[in-house]
Amino acid sequence: MIQLGMSTSCTFGKPLDTSFKIAKRAGFDGIEIMVSTEAATRSAAAIRALSRKHDLPVLAIHAPVLFFTQFVWGTNPTMKLERSVDLAREVGADVVVVHPPFRWQTTYAQKFLEIIRRLERGSGVALAVENMFPWYVGGNGTRMYAPGINPIEMDCDSITIDFSHAALAGQNCLEMTRDAAHRLRHIHLCDGQAPGSSGKIFDEHLAPGEGGQPVAEALQYLRDTQWSGHVVAEVNTRGAKSETERLRILRRTVEFARRNLGQI
């Protein structure tokens, strides 16, 4: 059965304990932890304690590969992946989500696919490379990642498809889901509009059904093909005017997902 999780990015800025509490109240099956500057997100003991407290398993670890986490666990990107894998194993997660390297990380980028394959095969944890998007400067797309933004075109064994990133790259999330085939291990459930249709150039992470991506159809495809990975909500709730509204957004996300996955 497909497990439905919530990324801690949905509650960005909240303590990890609060994120677990909200995920449980919203009705998710588990949680994905984005390793961040909060010490608890890097502590296996703290994570296990919160998992027991809220009766919510950890489905995945998101490696600290964002700008705001550039100094978490040092600056060596290979070391960050190694520690992410170790943390995943210690808390019972079977997926580590990782972004492609930034293009200026030349040495790391050259060895990236070799590194993730070595870590994946040595640990039994899937290092699922996430699709990214061009950065738009002055209306023009700028290449920021190497070897690229689309893991389907890479020689990697495991893939994460983020529906908002697909939108910003002008791609169709249903087509990407199909094209990833047996390598698809993880979904970031959200929505977005492609720049050509909306004029927006930022990664929106809308709630599913609020953008222009065929999100429902992609989930139905996963249902119909009896896919068995994780679907994890990565929805921006920072605009919520209250905790009640935040919870309402996340509960709607759960209902949308379960309906289209055939779980209700």
mmCIF file of C-alpha atoms in Angstrom:
data_model
loop_
_atom_site.group_PDB
_atom_site.id
_atom_site.type_symbol
_atom_site.label_atom_id
_atom_site.label_comp_id
_atom_site.label_asym_id
_atom_site.label_seq_id
_atom_site.Cartn_x
_atom_site.Cartn_y
_atom_site.Cartn_z
ATOM 1 C CA MET A 1 0.000 0.000 0.000
ATOM 2 C CA ILE A 2 1.211 3.499 -0.821
ATOM 3 C CA GLN A 3 2.114 5.389 2.337
ATOM 4 C CA LEU A 4 1.100 9.042 2.548
ATOM 5 C CA GLY A 5 3.496 11.324 4.376
ATOM 6 C CA MET A 6 4.056 14.969 5.211
ATOM 7 C CA SER A 7 7.354 16.757 4.751
ATOM 8 C CA THR A 8 8.455 18.960 7.626
ATOM 9 C CA SER A 9 8.837 21.674 4.987
ATOM 10 C CA CYS A 10 5.019 21.972 5.168
ATOM 11 C CA THR A 11 5.468 23.458 8.633
ATOM 12 C CA PHE A 12 8.706 25.339 7.930
ATOM 13 C CA GLY A 13 9.866 27.290 10.954
ATOM 14 C CA LYS A 14 8.000 25.097 13.437
ATOM 15 C CA PRO A 15 9.872 22.844 15.891
ATOM 16 C CA LEU A 16 10.097 19.208 14.860
ATOM 17 C CA ASP A 17 7.777 18.135 17.674
ATOM 18 C CA THR A 18 5.106 20.500 16.322
ATOM 19 C CA SER A 19 5.569 19.141 12.809
ATOM 20 C CA PHE A 20 4.983 15.589 14.035
ATOM 21 C CA LYS A 21 1.890 16.744 15.936
ATOM 22 C CA ILE A 22 0.419 18.523 12.902
ATOM 23 C CA ALA A 23 1.160 15.594 10.579
ATOM 24 C CA LYS A 24 -0.637 13.227 12.963
ATOM 25 C CA ARG A 25 -3.644 15.528 13.360
ATOM 26 C CA ALA A 26 -3.903 16.007 9.597
ATOM 27 C CA GLY A 27 -4.122 12.255 9.049
ATOM 28 C CA PHE A 28 -0.810 11.380 7.384
ATOM 29 C CA ASP A 29 0.706 7.906 7.655
ATOM 30 C CA GLY A 30 4.247 9.136 8.251
ATOM 31 C CA ILE A 31 6.663 12.013 7.942
ATOM 32 C CA GLU A 32 9.643 13.117 5.865
ATOM 33 C CA ILE A 33 12.248 15.052 7.798
ATOM 34 C CA MET A 34 14.174 17.802 6.088
ATOM 35 C CA VAL A 35 17.545 17.987 7.810
ATOM 36 C CA SER A 36 17.957 21.613 8.852
ATOM 37 C CA THR A 37 19.589 23.958 11.315
ATOM 38 C CA GLU A 38 17.297 22.601 14.052
ATOM 39 C CA ALA A 39 19.346 20.141 16.081
ATOM 40 C CA ALA A 40 16.444 17.704 16.505
ATOM 41 C CA THR A 41 16.308 17.068 12.746
ATOM 42 C CA ARG A 42 19.870 15.722 12.920
ATOM 43 C CA SER A 43 19.446 13.593 16.047
ATOM 44 C CA ALA A 44 18.377 9.987 15.573
ATOM 45 C CA ALA A 45 17.515 9.719 19.263
ATOM 46 C CA ALA A 46 15.291 12.813 19.163
ATOM 47 C CA ILE A 47 13.581 11.667 15.973
ATOM 48 C CA ARG A 48 12.928 8.156 17.312
ATOM 49 C CA ALA A 49 11.470 9.626 20.513
ATOM 50 C CA LEU A 50 9.115 11.889 18.562
ATOM 51 C CA SER A 51 8.145 9.033 16.259
ATOM 52 C CA ARG A 52 7.152 6.950 19.290
ATOM 53 C CA LYS A 53 5.416 9.876 20.990
ATOM 54 C CA HIS A 54 3.205 10.633 18.003
ATOM 55 C CA ASP A 55 2.989 7.064 16.662
ATOM 56 C CA LEU A 56 4.177 8.258 13.264
ATOM 57 C CA PRO A 57 6.990 6.537 11.331
ATOM 58 C CA VAL A 58 9.722 8.350 9.459
ATOM 59 C CA LEU A 59 9.376 7.531 5.768
ATOM 60 C CA ALA A 60 12.252 9.586 4.368
ATOM 61 C CA ILE A 61 15.095 11.946 5.160
ATOM 62 C CA HIS A 62 15.702 14.985 2.963
ATOM 63 C CA ALA A 63 19.438 15.651 2.791
ATOM 64 C CA PRO A 64 20.613 19.200 3.705
ATOM 65 C CA VAL A 65 21.215 20.367 0.144
ATOM 66 C CA LEU A 66 19.429 23.744 0.186
ATOM 67 C CA PHE A 67 21.042 27.169 0.496
ATOM 68 C CA PHE A 68 19.815 27.658 4.057
ATOM 69 C CA THR A 69 21.361 24.319 5.064
ATOM 70 C CA GLN A 70 24.683 24.810 3.281
ATOM 71 C CA PHE A 71 26.652 24.681 6.532
ATOM 72 C CA VAL A 72 24.678 21.852 8.184
ATOM 73 C CA TRP A 73 27.045 18.920 8.756
ATOM 74 C CA GLY A 74 29.899 20.950 7.280
ATOM 75 C CA THR A 75 30.423 21.903 3.662
ATOM 76 C CA ASN A 76 31.494 18.578 2.183
ATOM 77 C CA PRO A 77 28.512 17.420 0.056
ATOM 78 C CA THR A 78 29.556 13.765 0.065
ATOM 79 C CA MET A 79 29.750 13.809 3.852
ATOM 80 C CA LYS A 80 26.249 15.315 3.984
ATOM 81 C CA LEU A 81 24.900 12.407 1.951
ATOM 82 C CA GLU A 82 26.740 9.842 4.073
ATOM 83 C CA ARG A 83 25.344 11.310 7.282
ATOM 84 C CA SER A 84 21.852 11.519 5.752
ATOM 85 C CA VAL A 85 22.008 7.814 4.910
ATOM 86 C CA ASP A 86 23.240 6.977 8.407
ATOM 87 C CA LEU A 87 20.391 8.996 9.920
ATOM 88 C CA ALA A 88 17.843 7.285 7.672
ATOM 89 C CA ARG A 89 19.038 3.853 8.738
ATOM 90 C CA GLU A 90 18.968 4.817 12.413
ATOM 91 C CA VAL A 91 15.371 6.079 12.290
ATOM 92 C CA GLY A 92 13.987 3.372 9.989
ATOM 93 C CA ALA A 93 13.531 5.460 6.819
ATOM 94 C CA ASP A 94 14.191 3.731 3.501
ATOM 95 C CA VAL A 95 14.599 6.828 1.301
ATOM 96 C CA VAL A 96 16.974 9.793 1.286
ATOM 97 C CA VAL A 97 15.876 12.603 -1.028
ATOM 98 C CA VAL A 98 18.765 14.439 -2.668
ATOM 99 C CA HIS A 99 18.999 17.282 -5.184
ATOM 100 C CA PRO A 100 21.465 17.265 -8.078
ATOM 101 C CA PRO A 101 24.624 19.253 -7.292
ATOM 102 C CA PHE A 102 24.896 22.953 -8.013
ATOM 103 C CA ARG A 103 26.958 23.418 -11.161
ATOM 104 C CA TRP A 104 29.769 25.196 -9.271
ATOM 105 C CA GLN A 105 30.283 22.068 -7.113
ATOM 106 C CA THR A 106 32.455 20.778 -9.939
ATOM 107 C CA THR A 107 34.207 17.825 -8.321
ATOM 108 C CA TYR A 108 31.080 16.673 -6.518
ATOM 109 C CA ALA A 109 29.003 16.995 -9.694
ATOM 110 C CA GLN A 110 31.448 14.878 -11.645
ATOM 111 C CA LYS A 111 31.262 12.068 -9.067
ATOM 112 C CA PHE A 112 27.637 12.555 -7.978
ATOM 113 C CA LEU A 113 26.067 9.550 -9.700
ATOM 114 C CA GLU A 114 28.932 7.308 -8.619
ATOM 115 C CA ILE A 115 28.569 8.510 -5.014
ATOM 116 C CA ILE A 116 24.834 7.931 -4.746
ATOM 117 C CA ARG A 117 25.077 4.498 -6.351
ATOM 118 C CA ARG A 118 27.825 3.482 -3.906
ATOM 119 C CA LEU A 119 25.874 4.732 -0.894
ATOM 120 C CA GLU A 120 22.609 3.216 -2.071
ATOM 121 C CA ARG A 121 24.038 -0.229 -2.731
ATOM 122 C CA GLY A 122 26.058 -0.226 0.460
ATOM 123 C CA SER A 123 23.217 0.807 2.747
ATOM 124 C CA GLY A 124 19.970 -0.510 1.297
ATOM 125 C CA VAL A 125 18.577 3.031 1.504
ATOM 126 C CA ALA A 126 17.337 4.528 -1.766
ATOM 127 C CA LEU A 127 19.005 7.832 -2.643
ATOM 128 C CA ALA A 128 16.197 9.237 -4.765
ATOM 129 C CA VAL A 129 17.397 12.105 -6.968
ATOM 130 C CA GLU A 130 14.818 14.885 -7.176
ATOM 131 C CA ASN A 131 13.869 16.751 -10.334
ATOM 132 C CA MET A 132 14.730 20.447 -10.216
ATOM 133 C CA PHE A 133 14.099 23.494 -12.441
ATOM 134 C CA PRO A 134 15.876 26.374 -14.196
ATOM 135 C CA TRP A 135 16.450 29.522 -12.180
ATOM 136 C CA TYR A 136 14.998 32.533 -13.955
ATOM 137 C CA VAL A 137 17.064 35.722 -14.038
ATOM 138 C CA GLY A 138 15.750 38.640 -16.077
ATOM 139 C CA GLY A 139 13.161 36.339 -17.612
ATOM 140 C CA ASN A 140 15.762 33.855 -18.826
ATOM 141 C CA GLY A 141 16.342 30.372 -17.468
ATOM 142 C CA THR A 142 19.773 29.812 -15.944
ATOM 143 C CA ARG A 143 21.422 26.412 -15.622
ATOM 144 C CA MET A 144 22.126 25.930 -11.917
ATOM 145 C CA TYR A 145 22.440 22.163 -11.550
ATOM 146 C CA ALA A 146 24.782 19.482 -12.875
ATOM 147 C CA PRO A 147 24.485 16.991 -14.431
ATOM 148 C CA GLY A 148 21.021 18.492 -14.998
ATOM 149 C CA ILE A 149 17.536 19.033 -13.610
ATOM 150 C CA ASN A 150 15.839 15.845 -14.782
ATOM 151 C CA PRO A 151 16.883 12.614 -13.024
ATOM 152 C CA ILE A 152 14.995 10.572 -15.619
ATOM 153 C CA GLU A 153 17.827 11.459 -17.996
ATOM 154 C CA MET A 154 20.489 10.464 -15.443
ATOM 155 C CA ASP A 155 22.069 7.093 -14.796
ATOM 156 C CA CYS A 156 20.624 6.768 -11.301
ATOM 157 C CA ASP A 157 18.631 3.949 -9.759
ATOM 158 C CA SER A 158 16.099 5.918 -7.693
ATOM 159 C CA ILE A 159 14.069 9.035 -8.474
ATOM 160 C CA THR A 160 11.917 11.566 -6.625
ATOM 161 C CA ILE A 161 9.367 13.490 -8.702
ATOM 162 C CA ASP A 162 8.331 16.867 -7.286
ATOM 163 C CA PHE A 163 5.175 18.120 -9.006
ATOM 164 C CA SER A 164 5.849 21.815 -8.300
ATOM 165 C CA HIS A 165 9.383 21.546 -9.670
ATOM 166 C CA ALA A 166 7.963 19.866 -12.773
ATOM 167 C CA ALA A 167 5.639 22.825 -13.285
ATOM 168 C CA LEU A 168 8.421 25.371 -12.968
ATOM 169 C CA ALA A 169 10.515 23.414 -15.468
ATOM 170 C CA GLY A 170 7.586 23.409 -17.902
ATOM 171 C CA GLN A 171 7.162 19.653 -17.561
ATOM 172 C CA ASN A 172 4.096 17.466 -17.070
ATOM 173 C CA CYS A 173 4.098 15.555 -13.785
ATOM 174 C CA LEU A 174 2.019 12.691 -15.187
ATOM 175 C CA GLU A 175 4.410 12.174 -18.089
ATOM 176 C CA MET A 176 7.389 12.326 -15.732
ATOM 177 C CA THR A 177 5.770 9.808 -13.401
ATOM 178 C CA ARG A 178 5.280 7.425 -16.297
ATOM 179 C CA ASP A 179 8.757 8.000 -17.724
ATOM 180 C CA ALA A 180 10.473 7.355 -14.386
ATOM 181 C CA ALA A 181 9.002 3.823 -14.546
ATOM 182 C CA HIS A 182 10.527 1.318 -12.087
ATOM 183 C CA ARG A 183 13.078 3.866 -10.821
ATOM 184 C CA LEU A 184 10.377 6.032 -9.218
ATOM 185 C CA ARG A 185 10.669 5.668 -5.439
ATOM 186 C CA HIS A 186 9.222 8.856 -4.015
ATOM 187 C CA ILE A 187 6.709 11.610 -4.835
ATOM 188 C CA HIS A 188 6.592 15.153 -3.507
ATOM 189 C CA LEU A 189 2.883 15.920 -3.663
ATOM 190 C CA CYS A 190 2.112 19.534 -4.496
ATOM 191 C CA ASP A 191 1.063 21.614 -7.503
ATOM 192 C CA GLY A 192 2.211 24.576 -9.565
ATOM 193 C CA GLN A 193 1.824 26.520 -12.769
ATOM 194 C CA ALA A 194 4.415 26.505 -15.542
ATOM 195 C CA PRO A 195 5.927 29.970 -16.190
ATOM 196 C CA GLY A 196 4.562 30.028 -19.734
ATOM 197 C CA SER A 197 0.966 29.810 -18.547
ATOM 198 C CA SER A 198 1.055 31.768 -15.301
ATOM 199 C CA GLY A 199 3.939 34.203 -15.618
ATOM 200 C CA LYS A 200 5.234 32.996 -12.245
ATOM 201 C CA ILE A 201 8.876 32.174 -11.871
ATOM 202 C CA PHE A 202 8.973 30.922 -8.285
ATOM 203 C CA ASP A 203 8.631 27.413 -6.903
ATOM 204 C CA GLU A 204 5.070 27.563 -5.589
ATOM 205 C CA HIS A 205 4.381 24.234 -3.873
ATOM 206 C CA LEU A 206 0.644 24.804 -4.022
ATOM 207 C CA ALA A 207 -1.799 22.365 -2.500
ATOM 208 C CA PRO A 208 -2.728 19.634 -5.007
ATOM 209 C CA GLY A 209 -5.516 20.732 -7.337
ATOM 210 C CA GLU A 210 -4.702 24.441 -6.993
ATOM 211 C CA GLY A 211 -2.276 24.643 -9.925
ATOM 212 C CA GLY A 212 -2.098 23.472 -13.496
ATOM 213 C CA GLN A 213 -0.461 20.067 -13.146
ATOM 214 C CA PRO A 214 -2.379 16.784 -13.726
ATOM 215 C CA VAL A 215 -1.843 15.790 -10.110
ATOM 216 C CA ALA A 216 -5.004 13.728 -9.726
ATOM 217 C CA GLU A 217 -4.206 11.799 -12.902
ATOM 218 C CA ALA A 218 -0.654 11.117 -11.724
ATOM 219 C CA LEU A 219 -1.909 9.709 -8.418
ATOM 220 C CA GLN A 220 -4.497 7.613 -10.238
ATOM 221 C CA TYR A 221 -1.737 6.257 -12.466
ATOM 222 C CA LEU A 222 0.228 5.217 -9.377
ATOM 223 C CA ARG A 223 -2.892 3.538 -8.016
ATOM 224 C CA ASP A 224 -3.633 1.709 -11.244
ATOM 225 C CA THR A 225 -0.055 0.441 -11.654
ATOM 226 C CA GLN A 226 0.052 -0.725 -8.012
ATOM 227 C CA TRP A 227 3.096 1.394 -7.285
ATOM 228 C CA SER A 228 4.421 0.951 -3.745
ATOM 229 C CA GLY A 229 6.550 3.994 -2.886
ATOM 230 C CA HIS A 230 5.866 7.027 -0.702
ATOM 231 C CA VAL A 231 3.693 10.020 -1.588
ATOM 232 C CA VAL A 232 4.815 12.889 0.642
ATOM 233 C CA ALA A 233 3.056 16.257 0.763
ATOM 234 C CA GLU A 234 5.417 19.190 0.300
ATOM 235 C CA VAL A 235 2.900 22.023 0.414
ATOM 236 C CA ASN A 236 3.658 25.637 1.275
ATOM 237 C CA THR A 237 1.409 26.631 4.192
ATOM 238 C CA ARG A 238 3.271 29.800 5.206
ATOM 239 C CA GLY A 239 0.374 31.904 3.928
ATOM 240 C CA ALA A 240 -2.039 30.305 6.387
ATOM 241 C CA LYS A 241 -3.524 32.967 8.672
ATOM 242 C CA SER A 242 -3.925 30.571 11.586
ATOM 243 C CA GLU A 243 -3.032 27.079 12.711
ATOM 244 C CA THR A 244 -6.624 26.081 12.010
ATOM 245 C CA GLU A 245 -6.241 27.176 8.392
ATOM 246 C CA ARG A 246 -2.874 25.385 8.100
ATOM 247 C CA LEU A 247 -4.450 22.184 9.367
ATOM 248 C CA ARG A 248 -7.365 22.613 6.968
ATOM 249 C CA ILE A 249 -4.966 22.884 3.993
ATOM 250 C CA LEU A 250 -3.119 19.739 5.045
ATOM 251 C CA ARG A 251 -6.298 17.771 5.720
ATOM 252 C CA ARG A 252 -7.559 18.716 2.247
ATOM 253 C CA THR A 253 -4.259 17.480 0.854
ATOM 254 C CA VAL A 254 -4.700 14.153 2.643
ATOM 255 C CA GLU A 255 -8.270 13.810 1.357
ATOM 256 C CA PHE A 256 -7.193 14.681 -2.222
ATOM 257 C CA ALA A 257 -4.404 12.124 -2.122
ATOM 258 C CA ARG A 258 -6.399 9.310 -0.570
ATOM 259 C CA ARG A 259 -9.303 9.822 -2.968
ATOM 260 C CA ASN A 260 -7.092 9.654 -6.046
ATOM 261 C CA LEU A 261 -4.965 6.815 -4.669
ATOM 262 C CA GLY A 262 -8.129 4.812 -4.080
ATOM 263 C CA GLN A 263 -7.693 4.714 -0.302
ATOM 264 C CA ILE A 264 -11.151 6.115 0.545
#
